[in-house]
């Protein structure tokens, strides 16, 4: 169904819904407030449900052969990863990605490779081969001493989803003039930071939550042109959401878990 102001020809259209929405943050002039965003399933209802409604502008038409489950694995994780790529202007350079086996991390591996990057993935030994299979050029054990493993000033960009107590070592391996971009801190958000490293090495830091409109449009284009692939580790019927959340917390998989609502 569509609202009264939406073209009825959209009924039956296959769509993918953007997670980081801008249509609900419009200002009085009808534009979108800079850096304001509304999260689907957080600030507005929509996740973990059989039915949902969204602003028409947030439902992107898509034409591909992917299954619904495969498409469902994309919006949150891949848009977060592409938002980081977009904000940090990642290209054909050396990129270190932490948490590379997770949903966002595995997406970042693919998306950085698509941009021509040489990808060094930080992950566990048990998941290293799976991350290489996604497209990483090399892996480093997540418990390794990065300076010893890579050498000082070894990468142009750090894409960080982990943070944690070893965070300072990420800045050590960044080249002078390098960029650090983050959208998560699953190992802990509080770090010890010598600000002199920032200015003496002329580093640039990016925090990424808000996403430009181009980010999700890019993802749709990549899917339709076959430039990225889904990475679904496991599916669960919606009624088994508790089990799915337990397996999510256990983090013994690579890629994404997907809930499937009843038909």
Short mmCIF file of C-alpha atoms in Angstrom, two decimals:
data_model
loop_
_atom_site.label_atom_id
_atom_site.label_comp_id
_atom_site.label_asym_id
_atom_site.label_seq_id
_atom_site.Cartn_x
_atom_site.Cartn_y
_atom_site.Cartn_z
CA UNK A 1 0.00 0.00 0.00
CA UNK A 2 1.04 3.62 -0.49
CA UNK A 3 0.02 6.92 1.07
CA UNK A 4 -2.31 9.39 -0.62
CA UNK A 5 0.57 11.52 -1.93
CA UNK A 6 2.59 8.60 -3.34
CA UNK A 7 2.32 7.48 -6.96
CA UNK A 8 0.09 4.37 -6.87
CA UNK A 9 2.22 2.81 -9.60
CA UNK A 10 4.74 2.02 -6.87
CA UNK A 11 2.42 -0.66 -5.48
CA UNK A 12 4.10 -4.01 -6.13
CA UNK A 13 7.52 -2.42 -6.61
CA UNK A 14 10.44 -4.32 -5.12
CA UNK A 15 12.24 -2.06 -2.67
CA UNK A 16 15.04 -1.97 -0.14
CA UNK A 17 14.63 0.37 2.83
CA UNK A 18 17.35 2.71 4.04
CA UNK A 19 18.19 2.31 7.73
CA UNK A 20 19.73 5.74 8.39
CA UNK A 21 16.81 7.90 7.28
CA UNK A 22 16.76 11.61 6.49
CA UNK A 23 13.11 12.16 5.52
CA UNK A 24 12.04 12.37 9.17
CA UNK A 25 14.57 15.11 9.99
CA UNK A 26 13.29 17.77 7.60
CA UNK A 27 13.60 21.41 8.67
CA UNK A 28 10.94 24.08 8.31
CA UNK A 29 12.04 24.86 4.74
CA UNK A 30 11.60 21.26 3.69
CA UNK A 31 15.31 20.45 3.49
CA UNK A 32 17.18 17.95 5.59
CA UNK A 33 19.10 19.14 8.63
CA UNK A 34 22.82 18.56 8.25
CA UNK A 35 24.07 15.54 10.23
CA UNK A 36 20.63 14.68 11.59
CA UNK A 37 19.35 11.20 10.99
CA UNK A 38 16.55 8.90 12.13
CA UNK A 39 17.31 5.21 12.54
CA UNK A 40 14.77 2.70 11.27
CA UNK A 41 13.93 0.39 14.16
CA UNK A 42 15.25 2.80 16.77
CA UNK A 43 13.82 6.33 16.66
CA UNK A 44 10.90 4.99 14.61
CA UNK A 45 9.29 1.53 14.71
CA UNK A 46 10.11 -0.92 11.97
CA UNK A 47 12.53 -3.67 13.00
CA UNK A 48 11.64 -7.22 14.13
CA UNK A 49 8.19 -7.05 12.55
CA UNK A 50 6.18 -8.66 9.79
CA UNK A 51 4.94 -5.30 8.47
CA UNK A 52 6.33 -1.78 8.57
CA UNK A 53 5.72 1.62 7.01
CA UNK A 54 8.32 4.16 5.86
CA UNK A 55 8.47 7.49 4.08
CA UNK A 56 8.32 6.84 0.32
CA UNK A 57 11.71 8.52 -0.17
CA UNK A 58 13.33 5.91 2.06
CA UNK A 59 12.11 2.91 0.00
CA UNK A 60 14.56 2.53 -2.89
CA UNK A 61 13.42 0.61 -5.96
CA UNK A 62 15.79 -2.24 -6.79
CA UNK A 63 16.11 -4.63 -9.72
CA UNK A 64 18.24 -7.68 -9.01
CA UNK A 65 18.15 -11.46 -8.71
CA UNK A 66 19.00 -11.54 -5.01
CA UNK A 67 16.60 -13.23 -2.62
CA UNK A 68 14.70 -11.24 -0.01
CA UNK A 69 16.94 -12.73 2.68
CA UNK A 70 20.05 -11.57 0.82
CA UNK A 71 18.69 -8.06 0.38
CA UNK A 72 17.71 -7.95 4.05
CA UNK A 73 21.36 -8.43 5.00
CA UNK A 74 22.36 -5.15 3.36
CA UNK A 75 20.77 -1.94 4.72
CA UNK A 76 22.31 -1.44 8.16
CA UNK A 77 25.73 -3.08 7.90
CA UNK A 78 26.57 -2.20 4.32
CA UNK A 79 25.34 1.38 4.56
CA UNK A 80 27.46 1.86 7.68
CA UNK A 81 30.50 0.50 5.85
CA UNK A 82 29.84 2.47 2.67
CA UNK A 83 29.29 5.59 4.77
CA UNK A 84 32.80 5.16 6.15
CA UNK A 85 34.25 4.60 2.68
CA UNK A 86 32.44 7.68 1.40
CA UNK A 87 33.36 9.98 4.28
CA UNK A 88 37.05 9.01 4.26
CA UNK A 89 37.26 9.03 0.43
CA UNK A 90 38.88 5.60 0.36
CA UNK A 91 40.52 4.64 -2.91
CA UNK A 92 43.44 2.61 -4.24
CA UNK A 93 45.53 2.64 -1.04
CA UNK A 94 46.43 0.46 1.94
CA UNK A 95 43.48 0.08 4.31
CA UNK A 96 43.39 -1.69 7.69
CA UNK A 97 39.94 -2.91 8.75
CA UNK A 98 39.27 -4.03 12.33
CA UNK A 99 36.46 -6.44 13.22
CA UNK A 100 36.63 -7.69 9.66
CA UNK A 101 34.52 -10.82 10.20
CA UNK A 102 31.46 -8.95 11.52
CA UNK A 103 28.54 -7.65 9.53
CA UNK A 104 29.95 -4.14 9.03
CA UNK A 105 33.56 -5.31 8.87
CA UNK A 106 32.94 -7.93 6.19
CA UNK A 107 30.96 -5.36 4.21
CA UNK A 108 33.85 -2.91 4.57
CA UNK A 109 36.26 -5.49 3.15
CA UNK A 110 34.15 -5.87 0.01
CA UNK A 111 33.48 -2.17 -0.37
CA UNK A 112 37.11 -1.16 0.10
CA UNK A 113 38.19 -3.76 -2.47
CA UNK A 114 35.59 -2.41 -4.86
CA UNK A 115 37.32 0.99 -4.56
CA UNK A 116 40.69 -0.52 -5.43
CA UNK A 117 42.16 -0.69 -1.91
CA UNK A 118 44.70 -3.19 -0.64
CA UNK A 119 42.85 -4.56 2.38
CA UNK A 120 44.52 -5.76 5.56
CA UNK A 121 41.89 -7.35 7.79
CA UNK A 122 42.17 -7.67 11.55
CA UNK A 123 40.35 -10.80 12.70
CA UNK A 124 40.72 -14.02 14.69
CA UNK A 125 42.79 -16.92 13.40
CA UNK A 126 39.65 -19.06 13.24
CA UNK A 127 37.95 -16.64 10.85
CA UNK A 128 40.98 -15.58 8.82
CA UNK A 129 40.34 -17.81 5.80
CA UNK A 130 36.70 -16.77 5.57
CA UNK A 131 37.76 -13.12 5.56
CA UNK A 132 40.35 -13.81 2.85
CA UNK A 133 37.60 -15.51 0.83
CA UNK A 134 35.53 -12.31 1.06
CA UNK A 135 38.37 -10.44 -0.62
CA UNK A 136 40.91 -9.30 1.97
CA UNK A 137 44.48 -9.28 0.66
CA UNK A 138 45.93 -10.33 3.99
CA UNK A 139 44.85 -10.85 7.58
CA UNK A 140 46.46 -10.06 10.90
CA UNK A 141 45.45 -11.77 14.12
CA UNK A 142 43.41 -9.42 16.26
CA UNK A 143 45.68 -10.08 19.26
CA UNK A 144 48.91 -9.41 17.37
CA UNK A 145 51.22 -6.48 18.01
CA UNK A 146 50.33 -4.34 15.00
CA UNK A 147 53.59 -2.43 14.87
CA UNK A 148 55.50 -5.71 14.74
CA UNK A 149 53.11 -7.34 12.28
CA UNK A 150 52.83 -4.43 9.85
CA UNK A 151 55.62 -2.03 10.77
CA UNK A 152 55.20 1.64 11.65
CA UNK A 153 53.29 3.92 9.29
CA UNK A 154 52.20 0.98 7.14
CA UNK A 155 48.64 1.98 6.11
CA UNK A 156 46.90 5.02 4.66
CA UNK A 157 43.54 4.47 6.33
CA UNK A 158 42.25 2.66 9.41
CA UNK A 159 38.59 1.59 9.31
CA UNK A 160 37.84 0.85 12.95
CA UNK A 161 34.79 -0.87 14.41
CA UNK A 162 36.46 -2.24 17.54
CA UNK A 163 38.50 0.43 19.43
CA UNK A 164 39.34 -1.13 22.84
CA UNK A 165 42.55 -1.10 24.85
CA UNK A 166 44.86 -1.62 21.85
CA UNK A 167 43.49 1.47 20.07
CA UNK A 168 46.73 3.53 20.23
CA UNK A 169 48.47 0.93 18.06
CA UNK A 170 46.08 1.75 15.23
CA UNK A 171 47.47 5.29 15.11
CA UNK A 172 51.03 3.94 15.23
CA UNK A 173 50.55 2.05 11.95
CA UNK A 174 48.93 5.01 10.19
CA UNK A 175 51.14 6.91 7.77
CA UNK A 176 51.71 10.61 8.23
CA UNK A 177 48.68 12.37 6.78
CA UNK A 178 46.64 9.20 7.24
CA UNK A 179 42.92 8.94 8.00
CA UNK A 180 41.15 7.16 10.83
CA UNK A 181 37.43 6.45 10.43
CA UNK A 182 35.14 4.78 12.98
CA UNK A 183 31.51 3.78 13.38
CA UNK A 184 31.72 1.40 16.32
CA UNK A 185 33.56 0.49 19.51
CA UNK A 186 32.59 -3.09 20.36
CA UNK A 187 35.75 -3.74 22.43
CA UNK A 188 35.23 -0.62 24.54
CA UNK A 189 34.83 3.11 23.78
CA UNK A 190 37.23 4.57 26.34
CA UNK A 191 40.85 4.89 25.18
CA UNK A 192 44.12 6.51 26.20
CA UNK A 193 44.99 9.11 23.57
CA UNK A 194 48.14 11.19 23.22
CA UNK A 195 46.84 14.16 21.23
CA UNK A 196 50.36 14.89 20.01
CA UNK A 197 50.05 11.83 17.74
CA UNK A 198 47.12 13.50 16.01
CA UNK A 199 48.86 16.75 15.21
CA UNK A 200 52.46 15.60 14.81
CA UNK A 201 51.42 12.99 12.23
CA UNK A 202 48.83 15.31 10.60
CA UNK A 203 46.10 12.70 10.96
CA UNK A 204 42.44 13.18 10.09
CA UNK A 205 39.70 11.57 12.17
CA UNK A 206 36.17 10.79 10.94
CA UNK A 207 33.23 9.74 13.10
CA UNK A 208 30.46 8.23 10.98
CA UNK A 209 26.78 7.95 11.83
CA UNK A 210 25.04 10.34 9.42
CA UNK A 211 25.04 9.20 5.79
CA UNK A 212 24.83 11.34 2.68
CA UNK A 213 22.07 10.38 0.25
CA UNK A 214 24.70 9.07 -2.15
CA UNK A 215 25.64 6.26 0.25
CA UNK A 216 22.48 4.17 -0.05
CA UNK A 217 22.04 5.01 -3.72
CA UNK A 218 25.57 3.68 -4.23
CA UNK A 219 24.66 0.38 -2.55
CA UNK A 220 21.63 -0.10 -4.78
CA UNK A 221 23.82 0.53 -7.83
CA UNK A 222 26.51 -1.90 -6.62
CA UNK A 223 23.90 -4.63 -6.09
CA UNK A 224 22.25 -4.11 -9.46
CA UNK A 225 25.60 -4.16 -11.27
CA UNK A 226 26.88 -7.22 -9.38
CA UNK A 227 29.77 -5.37 -7.71
CA UNK A 228 29.12 -6.72 -4.20
CA UNK A 229 27.69 -9.94 -2.83
CA UNK A 230 25.63 -10.82 0.25
CA UNK A 231 27.20 -12.70 3.11
CA UNK A 232 24.42 -14.40 5.05
CA UNK A 233 25.76 -16.68 7.76
CA UNK A 234 22.41 -17.99 9.01
CA UNK A 235 18.68 -17.28 9.01
CA UNK A 236 16.10 -17.57 11.78
CA UNK A 237 12.30 -17.38 11.73
CA UNK A 238 11.14 -14.21 13.46
CA UNK A 239 9.71 -16.25 16.34
CA UNK A 240 13.27 -17.37 17.19
CA UNK A 241 14.58 -13.84 17.67
CA UNK A 242 15.92 -14.64 21.14
CA UNK A 243 18.07 -17.46 19.77
CA UNK A 244 19.27 -15.21 16.96
CA UNK A 245 20.32 -12.55 19.46
CA UNK A 246 22.20 -15.13 21.53
CA UNK A 247 24.10 -16.32 18.47
CA UNK A 248 24.78 -12.72 17.50
CA UNK A 249 26.37 -12.08 20.89
CA UNK A 250 28.44 -15.26 20.66
CA UNK A 251 30.04 -13.93 17.44
CA UNK A 252 31.02 -17.31 16.06
CA UNK A 253 29.93 -16.49 12.51
CA UNK A 254 31.17 -14.38 9.59
CA UNK A 255 28.79 -11.93 7.91
CA UNK A 256 25.14 -11.39 8.79
CA UNK A 257 22.29 -13.13 10.60
CA UNK A 258 18.84 -12.55 9.08
CA UNK A 259 15.39 -12.83 10.68
CA UNK A 260 12.66 -14.09 8.35
CA UNK A 261 9.10 -12.97 9.15
CA UNK A 262 6.17 -15.29 8.41
CA UNK A 263 4.74 -15.01 4.92
#
